[in-house]
């Protein structure tokens, strides 16, 4: 699995900086404590939903300028350092392509060169109406708990869609799991966006 491969590399890092964009989960905090890392938690989707409720109460869409400013304010900035690993879980499934591009650009700024981003992307046409809560039970086992029984249409992002929305992030590893979820490990390589543009010219 992609997550296990990712952790093997993380174990070789000295005092890695990790950003979890999901809610605080006790089992995950305990798991990462074994890596002697610094773990930062930012429940990003909940804060996006709260901002949407206050800024556009009669709409399901969030103004992109408001969204961009909100991301910049919510995602931590490390003093004299960047993140080795960013966990987005299934957040990508709850963003439209423009929002995803804004998030991807900011994550590239927050990630150190050679750092990684972990994402779970559903291939199903229906997904839970809200992101799941994920528990790390071991390097090989992730458990997810639905936060609602309601469902919504899923974007069914393919790797080509992600490449367009996230030009600064290269797919390093990807696995399709049995329940229709694609695991992705992205690597931030400075200049990868320029290389892609040259290849497409």
Coordinates of N, CA, C and O in Angstrom, one line a residue:
X1 N 0.8 -1.2 0.0 CA 0.0 0.0 0.0 C 0.9 1.3 0.0 O 2.0 1.3 0.5
X2 N 0.3 2.3 -0.6 CA 1.1 3.6 -0.7 C 1.4 4.1 0.7 O 2.5 4.7 0.8
X3 N 0.5 4.0 1.6 CA 0.8 4.6 2.9 C 2.0 3.9 3.6 O 2.8 4.6 4.2
X4 N 2.1 2.6 3.5 CA 3.2 1.9 4.1 C 4.5 2.4 3.4 O 5.5 2.6 4.1
X5 N 4.5 2.5 2.1 CA 5.7 3.0 1.4 C 6.1 4.4 1.9 O 7.3 4.7 2.1
X6 N 5.1 5.2 2.0 CA 5.4 6.6 2.5 C 6.0 6.6 3.9 O 7.0 7.3 4.2
X7 N 5.5 5.7 4.8 CA 6.0 5.7 6.2 C 7.4 5.2 6.2 O 8.2 5.6 7.1
X8 N 7.8 4.3 5.3 CA 9.1 3.7 5.3 C 10.1 4.8 5.1 O 11.2 4.9 5.7
X9 N 9.8 5.7 4.2 CA 10.7 6.9 3.9 C 10.7 7.9 5.0 O 11.7 8.4 5.4
X10 N 9.5 8.1 5.7 CA 9.4 9.0 6.8 C 10.3 8.5 8.0 O 10.9 9.4 8.7
X11 N 10.3 7.2 8.2 CA 11.1 6.7 9.3 C 12.6 7.0 9.2 O 13.3 7.0 10.2
X12 N 13.0 7.3 8.0 CA 14.5 7.6 7.8 C 14.7 9.1 8.0 O 15.9 9.5 8.0
X13 N 13.7 9.9 8.2 CA 13.9 11.4 8.4 C 14.1 11.7 9.8 O 13.7 11.0 10.7
X14 N 14.9 12.7 10.0 CA 15.1 13.2 11.4 C 14.2 14.3 11.8 O 14.1 15.3 11.1
X15 N 13.4 14.0 12.8 CA 12.4 14.9 13.4 C 11.5 15.5 12.3 O 11.5 16.7 12.1
X16 N 10.8 14.7 11.6 CA 10.0 15.2 10.5 C 8.8 16.0 10.9 O 8.3 15.9 12.0
X17 N 8.5 17.0 10.1 CA 7.3 17.9 10.3 C 6.1 17.3 9.5 O 6.2 17.1 8.3
X18 N 5.0 17.0 10.2 CA 3.9 16.4 9.6 C 2.6 17.3 9.8 O 2.4 17.8 10.9
X19 N 1.9 17.5 8.7 CA 0.7 18.3 8.7 C -0.5 17.4 8.4 O -0.5 16.8 7.3
X20 N -1.5 17.3 9.3 CA -2.7 16.5 9.1 C -3.8 17.4 8.9 O -4.2 18.2 9.8
X21 N -4.4 17.4 7.7 CA -5.5 18.3 7.3 C -6.9 17.7 7.7 O -7.9 18.3 7.4
X22 N -6.9 16.6 8.5 CA -8.1 16.1 9.0 C -8.3 16.4 10.4 O -7.5 17.2 11.0
X23 N -9.4 16.0 11.0 CA -9.7 16.3 12.5 C -8.7 15.5 13.3 O -8.0 14.6 12.9
X24 N -8.5 16.0 14.6 CA -7.7 15.4 15.5 C -8.2 14.0 15.9 O -9.4 13.8 16.3
X25 N -7.4 12.9 15.7 CA -7.8 11.6 16.0 C -6.7 11.0 16.9 O -5.5 11.0 16.6
X26 N -7.1 10.5 18.1 CA -6.2 10.1 19.1 C -5.3 9.0 18.7 O -4.1 9.0 19.0
X27 N -5.8 8.0 17.9 CA -5.0 6.9 17.5 C -3.9 7.4 16.5 O -2.8 6.9 16.5
X28 N -4.2 8.4 15.7 CA -3.2 8.9 14.8 C -2.1 9.7 15.5 O -0.9 9.6 15.2
X29 N -2.5 10.5 16.5 CA -1.5 11.2 17.3 C -0.6 10.2 18.0 O 0.7 10.4 18.0
X30 N -1.1 9.1 18.5 CA -0.3 8.1 19.2 C 0.6 7.4 18.2 O 1.8 7.1 18.5
X31 N 0.1 7.1 17.0 CA 0.9 6.5 16.0 C 2.1 7.3 15.6 O 3.2 6.8 15.5
X32 N 1.9 8.6 15.3 CA 3.0 9.4 14.8 C 4.0 9.7 15.9 O 5.1 10.2 15.7
X33 N 3.6 9.6 17.2 CA 4.5 9.8 18.3 C 5.7 8.9 18.2 O 6.8 9.2 18.7
X34 N 5.5 7.7 17.6 CA 6.6 6.8 17.5 C 7.7 7.2 16.5 O 8.8 6.7 16.5
X35 N 7.4 8.2 15.7 CA 8.3 8.7 14.7 C 9.1 9.9 15.3 O 9.9 10.5 14.5
X36 N 8.9 10.3 16.5 CA 9.6 11.5 17.1 C 9.4 12.7 16.2 O 10.4 13.4 15.9
X37 N 8.2 12.9 15.7 CA 8.0 14.0 14.7 C 7.2 15.1 15.4 O 6.8 15.0 16.6
X38 N 7.1 16.2 14.7 CA 6.2 17.3 15.1 C 4.9 17.2 14.3 O 5.0 17.3 13.1
X39 N 3.8 17.0 14.9 CA 2.5 16.8 14.2 C 1.7 18.0 14.4 O 1.4 18.5 15.5
X40 N 1.3 18.6 13.3 CA 0.4 19.7 13.3 C -1.0 19.3 12.7 O -1.0 18.6 11.7
X41 N -2.0 19.7 13.3 CA -3.4 19.3 12.9 C -4.2 20.5 12.5 O -4.3 21.5 13.3
X42 N -4.8 20.4 11.4 CA -5.7 21.5 10.9 C -6.9 20.9 10.2 O -6.8 20.3 9.1
X43 N -8.0 20.9 10.9 CA -9.3 20.3 10.4 C -9.8 21.2 9.3 O -10.7 22.0 9.5
X44 N -9.2 21.1 8.1 CA -9.5 22.1 7.1 C -10.9 22.1 6.5 O -11.5 23.1 6.3
X45 N -11.5 20.9 6.3 CA -12.8 20.9 5.7 C -13.8 21.5 6.6 O -14.7 22.2 6.2
X46 N -13.7 21.2 7.9 CA -14.6 21.8 8.9 C -14.6 23.3 8.8 O -15.6 24.0 8.9
X47 N -13.3 23.8 8.7 CA -13.2 25.3 8.7 C -13.7 25.9 7.4 O -14.3 27.0 7.4
X48 N -13.5 25.1 6.3 CA -14.1 25.6 5.0 C -15.6 25.7 5.1 O -16.2 26.6 4.6
X49 N -16.2 24.6 5.7 CA -17.7 24.6 5.8 C -18.2 25.7 6.6 O -19.2 26.3 6.3
X50 N -17.5 26.0 7.7 CA -17.9 27.1 8.6 C -17.8 28.4 7.9 O -18.6 29.3 8.0
X51 N -16.7 28.6 7.1 CA -16.5 29.9 6.3 C -17.6 30.0 5.3 O -18.1 31.1 5.0
X52 N -18.0 28.9 4.6 CA -19.0 28.9 3.6 C -20.3 29.3 4.2 O -21.1 30.1 3.7
X53 N -20.6 28.8 5.4 CA -21.9 29.1 6.1 C -22.0 30.6 6.4 O -23.1 31.2 6.4
X54 N -20.9 31.2 6.8 CA -21.0 32.6 7.2 C -20.8 33.6 6.0 O -21.4 34.7 6.0
X55 N -20.0 33.2 5.0 CA -19.7 34.1 3.9 C -20.7 34.0 2.7 O -21.0 35.0 2.0
X56 N -21.2 32.8 2.5 CA -22.2 32.6 1.4 C -23.3 31.7 1.9 O -23.5 30.5 1.5
X57 N -24.2 32.2 2.9 CA -25.2 31.3 3.5 C -26.2 30.8 2.6 O -26.8 29.7 2.9
X58 N -26.5 31.4 1.5 CA -27.5 30.9 0.5 C -27.0 30.2 -0.7 O -27.7 30.0 -1.7
X59 N -25.7 29.8 -0.6 CA -25.0 29.2 -1.8 C -24.2 28.0 -1.3 O -23.7 28.0 -0.2
X60 N -24.1 27.0 -2.2 CA -23.2 25.9 -2.0 C -21.8 26.1 -2.5 O -21.0 25.3 -2.3
X61 N -21.6 27.3 -3.0 CA -20.3 27.6 -3.6 C -19.6 28.7 -2.8 O -20.2 29.6 -2.2
X62 N -18.3 28.6 -2.7 CA -17.5 29.6 -1.9 C -16.7 30.4 -2.9 O -16.1 29.9 -3.8
X63 N -16.8 31.7 -2.7 CA -16.0 32.6 -3.6 C -14.5 32.2 -3.6 O -14.0 32.0 -2.5
X64 N -13.9 32.1 -4.7 CA -12.6 31.6 -4.8 C -11.6 32.5 -4.1 O -10.6 32.0 -3.5
X65 N -11.8 33.8 -4.1 CA -10.9 34.7 -3.4 C -11.0 34.5 -1.9 O -10.0 34.5 -1.2
X66 N -12.2 34.3 -1.4 CA -12.4 34.0 0.0 C -11.8 32.7 0.3 O -11.1 32.5 1.4
X67 N -12.0 31.7 -0.6 CA -11.4 30.4 -0.3 C -9.9 30.4 -0.3 O -9.3 29.8 0.6
X68 N -9.3 31.1 -1.2 CA -7.8 31.2 -1.2 C -7.3 31.9 0.1 O -6.3 31.4 0.7
X69 N -7.9 33.0 0.5 CA -7.5 33.7 1.7 C -7.7 32.8 2.9 O -6.9 32.7 3.8
X70 N -8.8 32.0 2.9 CA -9.0 31.1 4.0 C -8.0 30.0 4.1 O -7.5 29.7 5.2
X71 N -7.6 29.4 3.0 CA -6.5 28.4 3.0 C -5.2 29.0 3.6 O -4.6 28.4 4.4
X72 N -4.9 30.2 3.1 CA -3.6 30.8 3.5 C -3.6 31.0 5.0 O -2.6 30.9 5.7
X73 N -4.8 31.4 5.6 CA -4.9 31.7 7.0 C -4.9 30.4 7.9 O -4.4 30.4 9.0
X74 N -5.5 29.3 7.3 CA -5.7 28.1 8.1 C -4.5 27.2 8.1 O -4.2 26.6 9.1
X75 N -3.8 27.0 6.9 CA -2.7 26.1 6.8 C -1.5 26.7 7.4 O -1.0 27.7 7.0
X76 N -0.9 26.0 8.4 CA 0.2 26.6 9.2 C 1.4 26.9 8.3 O 1.7 26.2 7.3
X77 N 2.2 27.9 8.7 CA 3.5 28.2 8.1 C 4.5 27.9 9.2 O 4.5 28.4 10.3
X78 N 5.5 27.1 8.8 CA 6.6 26.8 9.8 C 7.7 27.8 9.7 O 8.1 28.2 8.6
X79 N 8.2 28.2 10.8 CA 9.3 29.1 10.9 C 10.6 28.4 10.5 O 11.0 27.4 11.1
X80 N 11.2 28.9 9.4 CA 12.5 28.3 8.9 C 12.5 26.9 8.5 O 13.5 26.2 8.6
X81 N 11.3 26.4 8.2 CA 11.2 25.0 7.8 C 9.9 24.8 6.9 O 9.1 25.7 6.8
X82 N 9.8 23.6 6.4 CA 8.6 23.2 5.6 C 8.2 21.8 6.0 O 8.9 21.1 6.7
X83 N 7.0 21.3 5.5 CA 6.5 20.0 6.0 C 7.1 18.9 5.1 O 7.3 19.0 3.9
X84 N 7.5 17.8 5.9 CA 8.0 16.6 5.2 C 6.8 15.8 4.6 O 6.9 15.1 3.6
X85 N 5.7 15.8 5.3 CA 4.5 15.0 4.9 C 3.2 15.8 5.2 O 3.1 16.4 6.3
X86 N 2.3 15.8 4.3 CA 1.0 16.4 4.5 C -0.1 15.4 4.2 O 0.0 14.8 3.1
X87 N -0.9 15.1 5.1 CA -2.0 14.2 5.0 C -3.3 14.9 4.6 O -3.8 15.7 5.4
X88 N -3.8 14.7 3.4 CA -5.1 15.3 3.0 C -6.3 14.3 3.1 O -7.4 14.8 3.0
X89 N -6.0 13.0 3.3 CA -7.0 12.0 3.4 C -7.9 12.1 2.2 O -7.4 12.1 1.1
X90 N -9.3 12.2 2.3 CA -10.2 12.3 1.2 C -10.6 13.7 0.8 O -11.6 13.9 0.2
X91 N -9.9 14.7 1.3 CA -10.3 16.1 1.1 C -10.5 16.5 -0.4 O -11.4 17.2 -0.7
X92 N -9.6 15.9 -1.2 CA -9.7 16.3 -2.7 C -11.1 16.0 -3.3 O -11.5 16.7 -4.1
X93 N -11.8 15.0 -2.8 CA -13.1 14.6 -3.3 C -14.1 15.7 -3.0 O -15.2 15.6 -3.6
X94 N -13.8 16.6 -2.1 CA -14.8 17.6 -1.6 C -14.5 19.0 -2.1 O -15.1 19.9 -1.7
X95 N -13.6 19.0 -3.1 CA -13.3 20.3 -3.7 C -13.5 20.2 -5.2 O -13.3 19.2 -5.9
X96 N -13.9 21.4 -5.8 CA -14.0 21.4 -7.3 C -12.7 21.6 -7.9 O -11.7 21.9 -7.1
X97 N -12.5 21.5 -9.2 CA -11.1 21.6 -9.8 C -10.4 22.9 -9.5 O -9.2 22.9 -9.2
X98 N -11.2 24.0 -9.4 CA -10.5 25.3 -9.1 C -10.1 25.4 -7.7 O -9.0 25.9 -7.4
X99 N -10.9 24.9 -6.8 CA -10.5 24.9 -5.4 C -9.4 23.9 -5.1 O -8.4 24.3 -4.4
X100 N -9.4 22.8 -5.8 CA -8.3 21.8 -5.7 C -7.0 22.4 -6.2 O -5.9 22.2 -5.6
X101 N -7.0 23.2 -7.3 CA -5.8 23.9 -7.8 C -5.3 24.9 -6.8 O -4.0 25.0 -6.6
X102 N -6.1 25.6 -6.1 CA -5.7 26.6 -5.1 C -5.1 25.9 -3.9 O -4.0 26.3 -3.4
X103 N -5.7 24.8 -3.5 CA -5.1 24.0 -2.4 C -3.8 23.4 -2.8 O -2.8 23.5 -2.0
X104 N -3.7 22.8 -4.0 CA -2.5 22.2 -4.4 C -1.3 23.2 -4.5 O -0.2 22.9 -4.1
X105 N -1.6 24.4 -5.0 CA -0.6 25.4 -5.0 C -0.1 25.8 -3.7 O 1.2 26.0 -3.5
X106 N -1.0 25.9 -2.7 CA -0.5 26.3 -1.4 C 0.2 25.1 -0.7 O 1.2 25.4 0.0
X107 N -0.3 23.9 -0.9 CA 0.5 22.8 -0.3 C 1.9 22.7 -0.8 O 2.8 22.3 -0.1
X108 N 2.1 23.0 -2.1 CA 3.4 23.0 -2.7 C 4.3 24.0 -2.0 O 5.5 23.8 -1.8
X109 N 3.7 25.1 -1.6 CA 4.5 26.2 -0.9 C 4.9 25.7 0.5 O 5.9 26.1 1.0
X110 N 4.0 24.9 1.1 CA 4.2 24.5 2.5 C 5.1 23.3 2.6 O 5.5 22.9 3.7
X111 N 5.2 22.6 1.5 CA 5.9 21.3 1.5 C 7.4 21.5 1.1 O 7.7 22.3 0.2
X112 N 8.3 20.8 1.8 CA 9.7 21.0 1.4 C 10.0 20.2 0.2 O 9.3 19.3 -0.2
X113 N 11.1 20.5 -0.5 CA 11.5 19.8 -1.7 C 11.7 18.4 -1.4 O 12.4 18.0 -0.4
X114 N 11.1 17.5 -2.1 CA 11.2 16.1 -1.9 C 10.2 15.6 -0.8 O 10.1 14.4 -0.5
X115 N 9.4 16.5 -0.3 CA 8.3 16.2 0.7 C 7.2 15.5 0.0 O 7.0 15.5 -1.2
X116 N 6.3 14.9 0.8 CA 5.2 14.1 0.3 C 3.8 14.6 0.7 O 3.7 15.1 1.8
X117 N 2.8 14.3 -0.1 CA 1.4 14.5 0.2 C 0.7 13.2 0.0 O 0.8 12.6 -1.1
X118 N -0.1 12.8 1.0 CA -0.9 11.6 0.9 C -2.3 11.9 0.7 O -2.9 12.8 1.4
X119 N -3.0 11.3 -0.3 CA -4.4 11.6 -0.6 C -5.1 10.3 -0.9 O -4.5 9.3 -1.5
X120 N -6.4 10.2 -0.6 CA -7.3 9.1 -0.9 C -8.4 9.7 -1.8 O -9.1 10.6 -1.4
X121 N -8.5 9.1 -3.0 CA -9.5 9.7 -4.0 C -10.4 8.6 -4.4 O -10.0 7.5 -4.9
X122 N -11.7 8.8 -4.3 CA -12.7 7.8 -4.6 C -12.9 7.7 -6.1 O -13.0 8.7 -6.8
X123 N -13.1 6.5 -6.6 CA -13.5 6.2 -8.0 C -15.0 6.0 -8.1 O -15.5 5.8 -9.3
X124 N -15.7 6.1 -7.0 CA -17.1 5.9 -7.1 C -17.9 7.1 -7.5 O -17.5 8.2 -7.3
X125 N -19.1 6.9 -8.1 CA -19.9 8.0 -8.5 C -20.7 8.6 -7.3 O -21.2 9.7 -7.4
X126 N -20.8 7.9 -6.2 CA -21.4 8.4 -5.0 C -20.4 8.3 -3.8 O -19.8 7.3 -3.6
X127 N -20.3 9.4 -3.0 CA -19.4 9.4 -1.9 C -20.2 9.9 -0.7 O -21.3 10.6 -0.8
X128 N -19.7 9.7 0.6 CA -20.4 10.4 1.7 C -20.5 11.9 1.5 O -19.6 12.5 0.9
X129 N -21.5 12.5 2.1 CA -21.7 13.9 2.0 C -20.6 14.7 2.7 O -20.4 15.9 2.4
X130 N -20.0 14.1 3.6 CA -18.9 14.7 4.4 C -17.7 13.8 4.4 O -17.8 12.6 4.3
X131 N -16.5 14.3 4.5 CA -15.3 13.5 4.6 C -15.4 12.5 5.7 O -16.0 12.7 6.8
X132 N -14.7 11.3 5.5 CA -14.6 10.3 6.5 C -13.6 10.7 7.6 O -12.8 11.6 7.4
X133 N -13.7 10.0 8.7 CA -12.6 10.1 9.7 C -11.7 8.9 9.7 O -12.2 7.8 9.7
X134 N -10.4 9.1 9.5 CA -9.5 8.0 9.3 C -8.7 7.7 10.6 O -8.2 8.7 11.2
X135 N -8.5 6.4 10.8 CA -7.7 6.0 12.0 C -6.5 5.1 11.4 O -6.7 4.2 10.7
X136 N -5.3 5.5 11.8 CA -4.1 4.7 11.5 C -4.0 3.6 12.5 O -3.6 3.8 13.7
X137 N -4.3 2.3 12.1 CA -4.1 1.2 13.0 C -2.7 0.6 12.9 O -2.2 0.0 13.9
X138 N -2.1 0.7 11.8 CA -0.8 0.2 11.6 C -0.3 0.7 10.2 O -1.1 1.3 9.5
X139 N 1.0 0.6 9.8 CA 1.4 1.0 8.5 C 0.6 0.4 7.4 O 0.5 1.0 6.3
X140 N 0.1 -0.8 7.6 CA -0.7 -1.5 6.6 C -2.2 -1.3 6.6 O -2.9 -1.7 5.7
X141 N -2.7 -0.8 7.8 CA -4.1 -0.8 8.0 C -4.6 0.6 8.3 O -4.2 1.2 9.3
X142 N -5.5 1.1 7.5 CA -6.3 2.3 7.8 C -7.7 2.0 8.0 O -8.3 1.3 7.2
X143 N -8.4 2.5 9.0 CA -9.8 2.3 9.2 C -10.5 3.6 9.0 O -10.0 4.7 9.5
X144 N -11.6 3.6 8.4 CA -12.4 4.9 8.2 C -13.7 4.7 8.8 O -14.4 3.7 8.8
X145 N -14.2 5.8 9.5 CA -15.5 5.9 10.0 C -16.3 6.9 9.3 O -15.9 8.1 9.3
X146 N -17.4 6.6 8.7 CA -18.3 7.6 8.1 C -18.8 8.6 9.1 O -19.1 8.2 10.2
X147 N -18.8 9.8 8.7 CA -19.3 10.9 9.7 C -20.8 11.2 9.4 O -21.4 11.9 10.1
X148 N -21.3 10.6 8.3 CA -22.7 10.8 7.9 C -23.2 9.7 7.0 O -22.3 9.1 6.3
X149 N -24.5 9.4 7.0 CA -25.0 8.4 6.1 C -25.5 9.0 4.8 O -25.7 8.3 3.8
X150 N -25.6 10.3 4.8 CA -26.0 11.1 3.6 C -24.9 10.9 2.5 O -23.7 10.7 2.8
X151 N -25.3 11.0 1.3 CA -24.3 10.9 0.2 C -24.5 12.0 -0.8 O -25.5 12.8 -0.8
X152 N -23.5 12.2 -1.6 CA -23.4 13.2 -2.7 C -22.7 12.6 -3.9 O -22.1 11.6 -3.8
X153 N -22.8 13.3 -5.0 CA -22.1 12.9 -6.2 C -20.6 13.1 -6.0 O -20.2 14.1 -5.4
X154 N -19.8 12.1 -6.4 CA -18.4 12.2 -6.3 C -17.8 12.7 -7.6 O -18.3 12.5 -8.7
X155 N -16.7 13.5 -7.5 CA -16.0 14.0 -8.8 C -15.3 13.0 -9.6 O -15.1 13.2 -10.8
X156 N -15.0 11.8 -9.0 CA -14.3 10.7 -9.7 C -13.1 11.2 -10.4 O -12.8 11.0 -11.6
X157 N -12.2 12.0 -9.7 CA -11.0 12.5 -10.2 C -10.1 11.3 -10.7 O -9.8 10.4 -9.9
X158 N -9.6 11.4 -11.9 CA -8.6 10.5 -12.4 C -7.2 11.1 -12.3 O -7.1 12.3 -12.0
X159 N -6.2 10.3 -12.5 CA -4.8 10.8 -12.3 C -4.6 12.0 -13.3 O -3.9 13.0 -12.9
X160 N -5.1 12.0 -14.5 CA -4.9 13.1 -15.4 C -5.6 14.4 -14.9 O -5.1 15.5 -15.1
X161 N -6.7 14.2 -14.2 CA -7.4 15.4 -13.6 C -6.5 16.0 -12.5 O -6.4 17.2 -12.4
X162 N -6.0 15.1 -11.7 CA -5.1 15.6 -10.6 C -3.9 16.2 -11.1 O -3.4 17.2 -10.6
X163 N -3.3 15.7 -12.2 CA -2.1 16.3 -12.8 C -2.4 17.7 -13.3 O -1.5 18.6 -13.2
X164 N -3.6 18.0 -13.9 CA -3.9 19.3 -14.3 C -4.1 20.3 -13.1 O -3.7 21.4 -13.2
X165 N -4.8 19.8 -12.1 CA -5.0 20.6 -10.9 C -3.8 20.8 -10.0 O -3.7 21.8 -9.3
X166 N -2.9 19.9 -10.1 CA -1.8 19.9 -9.1 C -0.5 19.8 -9.9 O 0.3 18.8 -9.7
X167 N -0.2 20.8 -10.8 CA 1.0 20.6 -11.6 C 2.3 20.6 -10.9 O 3.4 20.2 -11.5
X168 N 2.4 21.1 -9.7 CA 3.6 21.2 -8.9 C 3.9 19.9 -8.1 O 4.9 19.7 -7.5
X169 N 2.9 18.9 -8.2 CA 3.0 17.7 -7.4 C 3.1 16.5 -8.4 O 2.2 16.3 -9.2
X170 N 4.1 15.7 -8.2 CA 4.3 14.5 -9.1 C 3.8 13.3 -8.4 O 4.1 13.1 -7.2
X171 N 3.0 12.4 -9.0 CA 2.6 11.2 -8.4 C 3.8 10.3 -8.3 O 4.4 9.9 -9.3
X172 N 4.1 9.9 -7.1 CA 5.2 9.0 -6.9 C 4.8 7.5 -6.8 O 5.4 6.6 -7.3
X173 N 3.7 7.3 -6.1 CA 3.1 6.0 -5.9 C 1.6 6.1 -5.9 O 1.0 7.0 -5.4
X174 N 1.0 5.0 -6.4 CA -0.5 5.0 -6.4 C -1.0 3.5 -6.4 O -0.4 2.7 -7.1
X175 N -2.0 3.3 -5.6 CA -2.5 1.9 -5.5 C -4.1 2.0 -5.5 O -4.6 2.9 -4.8
X176 N -4.7 1.2 -6.2 CA -6.2 1.1 -6.2 C -6.6 0.1 -5.2 O -6.2 -1.1 -5.3
X177 N -7.3 0.5 -4.2 CA -7.8 -0.4 -3.1 C -9.1 -1.1 -3.6 O -9.8 -0.6 -4.4
X178 N -9.4 -2.2 -2.9 CA -10.6 -3.0 -3.3 C -11.9 -2.3 -3.2 O -12.8 -2.6 -3.9
X179 N -12.0 -1.3 -2.3 CA -13.3 -0.7 -2.1 C -13.4 0.6 -2.9 O -14.2 1.5 -2.6
X180 N -12.7 0.7 -4.0 CA -12.9 1.8 -5.0 C -12.2 3.1 -4.6 O -12.5 4.1 -5.1
X181 N -11.2 3.0 -3.7 CA -10.4 4.2 -3.3 C -9.0 4.1 -3.9 O -8.3 3.0 -3.8
X182 N -8.5 5.2 -4.5 CA -7.2 5.2 -5.0 C -6.3 5.9 -4.0 O -6.6 7.1 -3.7
X183 N -5.2 5.3 -3.6 CA -4.2 5.9 -2.7 C -3.2 6.6 -3.6 O -2.7 6.0 -4.6
X184 N -2.9 7.8 -3.2 CA -1.8 8.6 -4.0 C -0.8 9.1 -3.0 O -1.1 9.6 -1.9
X185 N 0.5 9.0 -3.4 CA 1.6 9.7 -2.7 C 2.1 10.6 -3.8 O 2.7 10.2 -4.8
X186 N 2.0 11.9 -3.5 CA 2.6 13.0 -4.4 C 3.9 13.4 -3.8 O 4.1 13.5 -2.5
X187 N 4.8 13.8 -4.6 CA 6.1 14.3 -4.2 C 6.2 15.7 -4.8 O 5.9 16.0 -6.0
X188 N 6.6 16.7 -3.9 CA 6.8 18.0 -4.4 C 8.3 18.2 -4.9 O 9.2 18.0 -4.1
X189 N 8.4 18.5 -6.1 CA 9.7 18.7 -6.7 C 9.7 20.1 -7.3 O 9.0 20.4 -8.3
X190 N 10.4 21.1 -6.8 CA 10.4 22.4 -7.4 C 10.8 22.4 -8.8 O 11.7 21.7 -9.3
X191 N 10.0 23.2 -9.6 CA 10.3 23.2 -11.1 C 9.5 22.2 -11.8 O 9.6 22.2 -13.1
X192 N 8.7 21.3 -11.2 CA 8.0 20.3 -11.9 C 6.9 20.9 -12.8 O 6.6 20.3 -13.8
X193 N 6.3 22.0 -12.3 CA 5.3 22.7 -13.1 C 5.9 23.2 -14.4 O 5.3 23.0 -15.5
X194 N 7.1 23.7 -14.4 CA 7.8 24.2 -15.6 C 8.1 23.1 -16.5 O 8.0 23.2 -17.7
X195 N 8.5 22.0 -15.9 CA 8.9 20.8 -16.8 C 7.7 20.3 -17.5 O 7.7 19.9 -18.7
X196 N 6.5 20.3 -16.8 CA 5.3 19.8 -17.4 C 4.9 20.7 -18.5 O 4.4 20.2 -19.6
X197 N 5.0 22.0 -18.3 CA 4.7 22.9 -19.4 C 5.5 22.7 -20.6 O 5.1 22.8 -21.8
X198 N 6.8 22.5 -20.4 CA 7.8 22.2 -21.5 C 7.4 20.9 -22.3 O 7.4 20.9 -23.5
X199 N 7.0 19.9 -21.5 CA 6.6 18.6 -22.1 C 5.4 18.8 -23.0 O 5.2 18.0 -23.9
X200 N 4.5 19.7 -22.5 CA 3.2 19.8 -23.2 C 3.3 20.8 -24.4 O 2.3 21.1 -25.1
X201 N 4.4 21.5 -24.5 CA 4.6 22.6 -25.5 C 4.7 21.9 -26.9 O 5.2 20.8 -27.1

